[in-house]
């Protein structure tokens, strides 16, 4: 309790507002992207429908080499971001050990910046937590894409006499789940980068959170990519 009281004493009321706003924007973007109405689907929702259609088309092919290669490329993408985030985690952990030196450098550049080592470490831990959360989502997406490859191989061929519909549905929904975890990881990285603006103060974090939410909203609902998918 004393440690918690010591941490809370480092923060001003505006810091709590800024952190709550960033986390609220992250949750709001997830709800808007994943639970948008059918009359105005997001880019991610549109892609989910294409993923289901992909599994239906793949089931009609006797040779699914192309589909397996596509799944390999999707797993490679998730693995790439997982590797990148683990490197970022290592860098943030290293910075925690050099917080005092880093703070001194920043204060030399920004003379009106007032901060303590403990407050600096707290902000680093916040960025670290967001990055770790994204890493776990990328790892899970990588694993689900692997499961989807197995289910794709388990879809019976058309002339086998077996019912394909249940197997196609399972493979399609698993593909959508993998993409959902992958997209959540990407949005987590966006907000982790935005959280670094907290080092400039709570106003910087508020601005970064709003800008990041705006960028995600534009890409999901107002982008040229979405128009082409429609």
PDB file of C-alpha atoms in Angstrom:
ATOM      1  CA  UNK A   1       0.000   0.000   0.000  1.00  0.00           C
ATOM      2  CA  UNK A   2       2.845   2.394   0.783  1.00  0.00           C
ATOM      3  CA  UNK A   3       4.417   1.664  -2.612  1.00  0.00           C
ATOM      4  CA  UNK A   4       1.081   2.338  -4.336  1.00  0.00           C
ATOM      5  CA  UNK A   5       0.664   5.582  -2.418  1.00  0.00           C
ATOM      6  CA  UNK A   6       4.170   6.589  -3.406  1.00  0.00           C
ATOM      7  CA  UNK A   7       3.420   5.981  -7.084  1.00  0.00           C
ATOM      8  CA  UNK A   8       0.122   7.863  -7.021  1.00  0.00           C
ATOM      9  CA  UNK A   9       1.775  10.826  -5.359  1.00  0.00           C
ATOM     10  CA  UNK A  10       3.977  11.220  -8.436  1.00  0.00           C
ATOM     11  CA  UNK A  11       1.006  11.834 -10.714  1.00  0.00           C
ATOM     12  CA  UNK A  12      -1.099  14.921 -11.125  1.00  0.00           C
ATOM     13  CA  UNK A  13      -4.858  14.809 -11.829  1.00  0.00           C
ATOM     14  CA  UNK A  14      -4.222  15.611 -15.494  1.00  0.00           C
ATOM     15  CA  UNK A  15      -1.961  12.556 -15.735  1.00  0.00           C
ATOM     16  CA  UNK A  16      -4.851  10.330 -14.679  1.00  0.00           C
ATOM     17  CA  UNK A  17      -7.095  12.006 -17.244  1.00  0.00           C
ATOM     18  CA  UNK A  18      -4.515  11.499 -19.990  1.00  0.00           C
ATOM     19  CA  UNK A  19      -3.933   7.815 -19.188  1.00  0.00           C
ATOM     20  CA  UNK A  20      -7.677   7.167 -18.899  1.00  0.00           C
ATOM     21  CA  UNK A  21      -8.237   8.892 -22.234  1.00  0.00           C
ATOM     22  CA  UNK A  22      -5.617   6.783 -24.016  1.00  0.00           C
ATOM     23  CA  UNK A  23      -6.978   3.528 -22.585  1.00  0.00           C
ATOM     24  CA  UNK A  24     -10.533   4.671 -23.320  1.00  0.00           C
ATOM     25  CA  UNK A  25      -9.631   5.505 -26.918  1.00  0.00           C
ATOM     26  CA  UNK A  26      -8.010   2.076 -27.325  1.00  0.00           C
ATOM     27  CA  UNK A  27     -11.160   0.361 -26.036  1.00  0.00           C
ATOM     28  CA  UNK A  28     -13.439   2.602 -28.095  1.00  0.00           C
ATOM     29  CA  UNK A  29     -11.518   1.841 -31.286  1.00  0.00           C
ATOM     30  CA  UNK A  30     -11.784  -1.887 -30.606  1.00  0.00           C
ATOM     31  CA  UNK A  31     -15.532  -1.678 -30.118  1.00  0.00           C
ATOM     32  CA  UNK A  32     -16.041   0.539 -33.153  1.00  0.00           C
ATOM     33  CA  UNK A  33     -13.928  -1.634 -35.441  1.00  0.00           C
ATOM     34  CA  UNK A  34     -15.145  -5.036 -34.272  1.00  0.00           C
ATOM     35  CA  UNK A  35     -18.788  -4.265 -33.445  1.00  0.00           C
ATOM     36  CA  UNK A  36     -19.702  -1.674 -36.042  1.00  0.00           C
ATOM     37  CA  UNK A  37     -23.189  -1.876 -37.652  1.00  0.00           C
ATOM     38  CA  UNK A  38     -23.638  -3.888 -40.819  1.00  0.00           C
ATOM     39  CA  UNK A  39     -24.730  -0.746 -42.644  1.00  0.00           C
ATOM     40  CA  UNK A  40     -21.294   0.811 -42.108  1.00  0.00           C
ATOM     41  CA  UNK A  41     -18.717  -1.982 -41.755  1.00  0.00           C
ATOM     42  CA  UNK A  42     -15.095  -1.275 -40.930  1.00  0.00           C
ATOM     43  CA  UNK A  43     -12.200  -2.391 -43.097  1.00  0.00           C
ATOM     44  CA  UNK A  44     -11.536  -5.225 -40.655  1.00  0.00           C
ATOM     45  CA  UNK A  45     -15.161  -6.402 -40.813  1.00  0.00           C
ATOM     46  CA  UNK A  46     -15.077  -6.336 -44.609  1.00  0.00           C
ATOM     47  CA  UNK A  47     -11.863  -8.370 -44.616  1.00  0.00           C
ATOM     48  CA  UNK A  48     -13.450 -10.874 -42.232  1.00  0.00           C
ATOM     49  CA  UNK A  49     -16.117 -11.572 -44.842  1.00  0.00           C
ATOM     50  CA  UNK A  50     -13.446 -12.050 -47.503  1.00  0.00           C
ATOM     51  CA  UNK A  51     -11.621 -14.489 -45.220  1.00  0.00           C
ATOM     52  CA  UNK A  52     -14.758 -16.600 -44.876  1.00  0.00           C
ATOM     53  CA  UNK A  53     -15.229 -16.493 -48.630  1.00  0.00           C
ATOM     54  CA  UNK A  54     -11.612 -17.549 -49.073  1.00  0.00           C
ATOM     55  CA  UNK A  55     -12.194 -20.724 -47.067  1.00  0.00           C
ATOM     56  CA  UNK A  56     -15.286 -21.520 -49.154  1.00  0.00           C
ATOM     57  CA  UNK A  57     -13.329 -21.096 -52.381  1.00  0.00           C
ATOM     58  CA  UNK A  58     -10.373 -23.068 -51.027  1.00  0.00           C
ATOM     59  CA  UNK A  59     -12.673 -25.994 -50.272  1.00  0.00           C
ATOM     60  CA  UNK A  60     -13.561 -26.222 -53.962  1.00  0.00           C
ATOM     61  CA  UNK A  61      -9.940 -26.683 -54.992  1.00  0.00           C
ATOM     62  CA  UNK A  62      -8.487 -30.164 -55.048  1.00  0.00           C
ATOM     63  CA  UNK A  63      -4.945 -28.793 -54.728  1.00  0.00           C
ATOM     64  CA  UNK A  64      -4.687 -26.164 -51.990  1.00  0.00           C
ATOM     65  CA  UNK A  65      -1.048 -25.235 -52.418  1.00  0.00           C
ATOM     66  CA  UNK A  66      -1.888 -21.585 -53.057  1.00  0.00           C
ATOM     67  CA  UNK A  67      -4.001 -21.416 -49.919  1.00  0.00           C
ATOM     68  CA  UNK A  68      -1.296 -22.992 -47.793  1.00  0.00           C
ATOM     69  CA  UNK A  69       1.231 -20.466 -49.127  1.00  0.00           C
ATOM     70  CA  UNK A  70      -1.106 -17.624 -48.268  1.00  0.00           C
ATOM     71  CA  UNK A  71      -1.447 -18.912 -44.720  1.00  0.00           C
ATOM     72  CA  UNK A  72       2.338 -19.187 -44.468  1.00  0.00           C
ATOM     73  CA  UNK A  73       2.642 -15.532 -45.468  1.00  0.00           C
ATOM     74  CA  UNK A  74       0.054 -14.536 -42.834  1.00  0.00           C
ATOM     75  CA  UNK A  75       1.957 -16.447 -40.168  1.00  0.00           C
ATOM     76  CA  UNK A  76       5.164 -14.761 -41.304  1.00  0.00           C
ATOM     77  CA  UNK A  77       3.553 -11.357 -40.851  1.00  0.00           C
ATOM     78  CA  UNK A  78       2.478 -12.192 -37.314  1.00  0.00           C
ATOM     79  CA  UNK A  79       5.923 -13.604 -36.551  1.00  0.00           C
ATOM     80  CA  UNK A  80       7.573 -10.438 -37.883  1.00  0.00           C
ATOM     81  CA  UNK A  81       5.595  -8.180 -35.562  1.00  0.00           C
ATOM     82  CA  UNK A  82       6.075 -10.565 -32.637  1.00  0.00           C
ATOM     83  CA  UNK A  83       9.838 -10.417 -33.193  1.00  0.00           C
ATOM     84  CA  UNK A  84       9.723  -6.636 -33.481  1.00  0.00           C
ATOM     85  CA  UNK A  85       7.773  -6.209 -30.270  1.00  0.00           C
ATOM     86  CA  UNK A  86      10.068  -8.548 -28.333  1.00  0.00           C
ATOM     87  CA  UNK A  87      13.007  -6.385 -29.415  1.00  0.00           C
ATOM     88  CA  UNK A  88      11.100  -3.302 -28.279  1.00  0.00           C
ATOM     89  CA  UNK A  89      10.404  -4.988 -24.939  1.00  0.00           C
ATOM     90  CA  UNK A  90      14.116  -5.704 -24.510  1.00  0.00           C
ATOM     91  CA  UNK A  91      14.938  -2.090 -25.294  1.00  0.00           C
ATOM     92  CA  UNK A  92      12.388  -0.776 -22.801  1.00  0.00           C
ATOM     93  CA  UNK A  93      13.669  -3.095 -20.080  1.00  0.00           C
ATOM     94  CA  UNK A  94      17.196  -1.826 -20.769  1.00  0.00           C
ATOM     95  CA  UNK A  95      15.970   1.769 -20.519  1.00  0.00           C
ATOM     96  CA  UNK A  96      14.496   1.029 -17.102  1.00  0.00           C
ATOM     97  CA  UNK A  97      18.037   0.405 -15.891  1.00  0.00           C
ATOM     98  CA  UNK A  98      19.253   3.645 -17.442  1.00  0.00           C
ATOM     99  CA  UNK A  99      16.313   5.844 -16.502  1.00  0.00           C
ATOM    100  CA  UNK A 100      18.357   8.388 -14.570  1.00  0.00           C
ATOM    101  CA  UNK A 101      20.887   8.925 -17.378  1.00  0.00           C
ATOM    102  CA  UNK A 102      18.122   9.149 -19.969  1.00  0.00           C
ATOM    103  CA  UNK A 103      16.219  11.657 -17.844  1.00  0.00           C
ATOM    104  CA  UNK A 104      19.315  13.815 -17.575  1.00  0.00           C
ATOM    105  CA  UNK A 105      19.762  13.895 -21.342  1.00  0.00           C
ATOM    106  CA  UNK A 106      16.121  14.836 -21.947  1.00  0.00           C
ATOM    107  CA  UNK A 107      16.193  17.575 -19.297  1.00  0.00           C
ATOM    108  CA  UNK A 108      19.257  19.060 -20.989  1.00  0.00           C
ATOM    109  CA  UNK A 109      17.281  19.256 -24.246  1.00  0.00           C
ATOM    110  CA  UNK A 110      13.980  20.380 -22.707  1.00  0.00           C
ATOM    111  CA  UNK A 111      14.914  22.741 -19.899  1.00  0.00           C
ATOM    112  CA  UNK A 112      11.377  23.274 -18.583  1.00  0.00           C
ATOM    113  CA  UNK A 113      10.690  19.546 -18.195  1.00  0.00           C
ATOM    114  CA  UNK A 114      10.334  18.590 -14.541  1.00  0.00           C
ATOM    115  CA  UNK A 115      10.365  14.904 -13.677  1.00  0.00           C
ATOM    116  CA  UNK A 116      11.823  12.432 -11.224  1.00  0.00           C
ATOM    117  CA  UNK A 117      13.440   9.090 -11.829  1.00  0.00           C
ATOM    118  CA  UNK A 118      10.504   7.201 -10.326  1.00  0.00           C
ATOM    119  CA  UNK A 119       8.020   9.067 -12.507  1.00  0.00           C
ATOM    120  CA  UNK A 120      10.184   8.382 -15.569  1.00  0.00           C
ATOM    121  CA  UNK A 121      10.290   4.670 -14.709  1.00  0.00           C
ATOM    122  CA  UNK A 122       6.519   4.640 -14.212  1.00  0.00           C
ATOM    123  CA  UNK A 123       5.995   6.031 -17.704  1.00  0.00           C
ATOM    124  CA  UNK A 124       8.420   3.499 -19.150  1.00  0.00           C
ATOM    125  CA  UNK A 125       6.515   0.709 -17.406  1.00  0.00           C
ATOM    126  CA  UNK A 126       3.273   1.964 -18.947  1.00  0.00           C
ATOM    127  CA  UNK A 127       4.759   1.809 -22.451  1.00  0.00           C
ATOM    128  CA  UNK A 128       6.228  -1.612 -21.616  1.00  0.00           C
ATOM    129  CA  UNK A 129       2.858  -3.015 -20.524  1.00  0.00           C
ATOM    130  CA  UNK A 130       1.178  -1.907 -23.747  1.00  0.00           C
ATOM    131  CA  UNK A 131       4.010  -3.415 -25.804  1.00  0.00           C
ATOM    132  CA  UNK A 132       3.883  -6.727 -23.933  1.00  0.00           C
ATOM    133  CA  UNK A 133       0.123  -6.909 -24.506  1.00  0.00           C
ATOM    134  CA  UNK A 134       0.670  -6.443 -28.253  1.00  0.00           C
ATOM    135  CA  UNK A 135       3.390  -9.099 -28.264  1.00  0.00           C
ATOM    136  CA  UNK A 136       1.052 -11.642 -26.692  1.00  0.00           C
ATOM    137  CA  UNK A 137      -1.639 -10.874 -29.278  1.00  0.00           C
ATOM    138  CA  UNK A 138       0.810 -11.335 -32.175  1.00  0.00           C
ATOM    139  CA  UNK A 139       2.001 -14.649 -30.744  1.00  0.00           C
ATOM    140  CA  UNK A 140      -1.581 -15.852 -30.356  1.00  0.00           C
ATOM    141  CA  UNK A 141      -2.439 -14.755 -33.906  1.00  0.00           C
ATOM    142  CA  UNK A 142       0.603 -16.665 -35.204  1.00  0.00           C
ATOM    143  CA  UNK A 143      -0.576 -19.788 -33.429  1.00  0.00           C
ATOM    144  CA  UNK A 144      -4.184 -19.499 -34.637  1.00  0.00           C
ATOM    145  CA  UNK A 145      -3.030 -19.080 -38.231  1.00  0.00           C
ATOM    146  CA  UNK A 146      -1.238 -22.398 -37.744  1.00  0.00           C
ATOM    147  CA  UNK A 147      -4.444 -23.968 -36.474  1.00  0.00           C
ATOM    148  CA  UNK A 148      -6.251 -22.599 -39.511  1.00  0.00           C
ATOM    149  CA  UNK A 149      -3.756 -24.329 -41.809  1.00  0.00           C
ATOM    150  CA  UNK A 150      -4.605 -27.618 -40.108  1.00  0.00           C
ATOM    151  CA  UNK A 151      -8.352 -27.038 -40.492  1.00  0.00           C
ATOM    152  CA  UNK A 152      -7.851 -26.089 -44.128  1.00  0.00           C
ATOM    153  CA  UNK A 153      -6.163 -29.424 -44.711  1.00  0.00           C
ATOM    154  CA  UNK A 154      -9.001 -31.188 -42.890  1.00  0.00           C
ATOM    155  CA  UNK A 155     -11.724 -29.846 -45.213  1.00  0.00           C
ATOM    156  CA  UNK A 156     -12.950 -32.826 -47.254  1.00  0.00           C
ATOM    157  CA  UNK A 157     -12.842 -32.648 -51.028  1.00  0.00           C
ATOM    158  CA  UNK A 158     -16.024 -32.092 -52.996  1.00  0.00           C
ATOM    159  CA  UNK A 159     -16.187 -35.597 -54.464  1.00  0.00           C
ATOM    160  CA  UNK A 160     -15.521 -37.320 -51.128  1.00  0.00           C
ATOM    161  CA  UNK A 161     -19.215 -37.502 -50.268  1.00  0.00           C
ATOM    162  CA  UNK A 162     -18.679 -35.779 -46.908  1.00  0.00           C
ATOM    163  CA  UNK A 163     -20.375 -32.556 -45.826  1.00  0.00           C
ATOM    164  CA  UNK A 164     -17.999 -29.620 -46.260  1.00  0.00           C
ATOM    165  CA  UNK A 165     -20.116 -26.868 -44.704  1.00  0.00           C
ATOM    166  CA  UNK A 166     -19.176 -27.437 -41.058  1.00  0.00           C
ATOM    167  CA  UNK A 167     -15.456 -27.738 -41.839  1.00  0.00           C
ATOM    168  CA  UNK A 168     -15.551 -24.598 -44.008  1.00  0.00           C
ATOM    169  CA  UNK A 169     -17.331 -22.657 -41.279  1.00  0.00           C
ATOM    170  CA  UNK A 170     -14.796 -23.712 -38.645  1.00  0.00           C
ATOM    171  CA  UNK A 171     -11.829 -22.797 -40.836  1.00  0.00           C
ATOM    172  CA  UNK A 172     -13.368 -19.446 -41.779  1.00  0.00           C
ATOM    173  CA  UNK A 173     -14.188 -18.422 -38.210  1.00  0.00           C
ATOM    174  CA  UNK A 174     -10.750 -19.488 -37.007  1.00  0.00           C
ATOM    175  CA  UNK A 175      -9.206 -17.363 -39.739  1.00  0.00           C
ATOM    176  CA  UNK A 176     -11.295 -14.388 -38.566  1.00  0.00           C
ATOM    177  CA  UNK A 177     -10.209 -14.956 -34.951  1.00  0.00           C
ATOM    178  CA  UNK A 178      -6.552 -14.997 -35.962  1.00  0.00           C
ATOM    179  CA  UNK A 179      -6.950 -11.755 -37.893  1.00  0.00           C
ATOM    180  CA  UNK A 180      -8.794 -10.168 -34.967  1.00  0.00           C
ATOM    181  CA  UNK A 181      -5.917 -10.931 -32.605  1.00  0.00           C
ATOM    182  CA  UNK A 182      -3.436  -9.669 -35.187  1.00  0.00           C
ATOM    183  CA  UNK A 183      -5.328  -6.397 -35.662  1.00  0.00           C
ATOM    184  CA  UNK A 184      -5.604  -5.893 -31.919  1.00  0.00           C
ATOM    185  CA  UNK A 185      -1.859  -6.266 -31.688  1.00  0.00           C
ATOM    186  CA  UNK A 186      -1.373  -3.637 -34.379  1.00  0.00           C
ATOM    187  CA  UNK A 187      -3.686  -1.183 -32.641  1.00  0.00           C
ATOM    188  CA  UNK A 188      -1.857  -1.890 -29.407  1.00  0.00           C
ATOM    189  CA  UNK A 189       1.416  -0.903 -31.065  1.00  0.00           C
ATOM    190  CA  UNK A 190      -0.178   2.329 -32.297  1.00  0.00           C
ATOM    191  CA  UNK A 191      -1.241   3.259 -28.776  1.00  0.00           C
ATOM    192  CA  UNK A 192       2.059   2.115 -27.272  1.00  0.00           C
ATOM    193  CA  UNK A 193       3.809   4.564 -29.574  1.00  0.00           C
ATOM    194  CA  UNK A 194       1.296   7.238 -28.590  1.00  0.00           C
ATOM    195  CA  UNK A 195       1.954   6.570 -24.901  1.00  0.00           C
ATOM    196  CA  UNK A 196       5.561   7.659 -25.365  1.00  0.00           C
ATOM    197  CA  UNK A 197       4.248  11.211 -25.680  1.00  0.00           C
ATOM    198  CA  UNK A 198       3.595  11.040 -21.934  1.00  0.00           C
ATOM    199  CA  UNK A 199       7.293  11.793 -21.451  1.00  0.00           C
ATOM    200  CA  UNK A 200       6.467  15.301 -22.710  1.00  0.00           C
ATOM    201  CA  UNK A 201       3.689  15.626 -20.163  1.00  0.00           C
ATOM    202  CA  UNK A 202      -0.015  14.766 -19.887  1.00  0.00           C
ATOM    203  CA  UNK A 203      -1.009  17.254 -22.592  1.00  0.00           C
ATOM    204  CA  UNK A 204       1.308  15.472 -25.019  1.00  0.00           C
ATOM    205  CA  UNK A 205      -0.292  12.139 -24.130  1.00  0.00           C
ATOM    206  CA  UNK A 206      -3.807  13.529 -24.651  1.00  0.00           C
ATOM    207  CA  UNK A 207      -2.908  14.900 -28.074  1.00  0.00           C
ATOM    208  CA  UNK A 208      -1.159  11.656 -29.096  1.00  0.00           C
ATOM    209  CA  UNK A 209      -4.131   9.542 -27.976  1.00  0.00           C
ATOM    210  CA  UNK A 210      -6.600  11.631 -29.976  1.00  0.00           C
ATOM    211  CA  UNK A 211      -4.396  11.693 -33.070  1.00  0.00           C
ATOM    212  CA  UNK A 212      -3.866   7.924 -32.924  1.00  0.00           C
ATOM    213  CA  UNK A 213      -7.595   7.276 -32.552  1.00  0.00           C
ATOM    214  CA  UNK A 214      -8.242   9.582 -35.501  1.00  0.00           C
ATOM    215  CA  UNK A 215      -5.715   7.754 -37.683  1.00  0.00           C
ATOM    216  CA  UNK A 216      -7.256   4.368 -36.850  1.00  0.00           C
ATOM    217  CA  UNK A 217     -10.777   5.670 -37.486  1.00  0.00           C
ATOM    218  CA  UNK A 218      -9.791   7.087 -40.858  1.00  0.00           C
ATOM    219  CA  UNK A 219      -8.127   3.864 -41.966  1.00  0.00           C
ATOM    220  CA  UNK A 220     -11.047   1.728 -40.855  1.00  0.00           C
ATOM    221  CA  UNK A 221     -13.967   3.864 -42.038  1.00  0.00           C
ATOM    222  CA  UNK A 222     -12.770   6.584 -44.417  1.00  0.00           C
ATOM    223  CA  UNK A 223      -9.855   5.090 -46.335  1.00  0.00           C
ATOM    224  CA  UNK A 224      -9.559   4.369 -50.040  1.00  0.00           C
ATOM    225  CA  UNK A 225      -8.848   0.739 -49.150  1.00  0.00           C
ATOM    226  CA  UNK A 226     -12.259   0.408 -47.499  1.00  0.00           C
ATOM    227  CA  UNK A 227     -13.970   1.943 -50.513  1.00  0.00           C
ATOM    228  CA  UNK A 228     -12.303  -0.597 -52.804  1.00  0.00           C
ATOM    229  CA  UNK A 229     -13.297  -3.481 -50.540  1.00  0.00           C
ATOM    230  CA  UNK A 230     -16.888  -2.334 -50.679  1.00  0.00           C
TER     231      UNK A 230
END
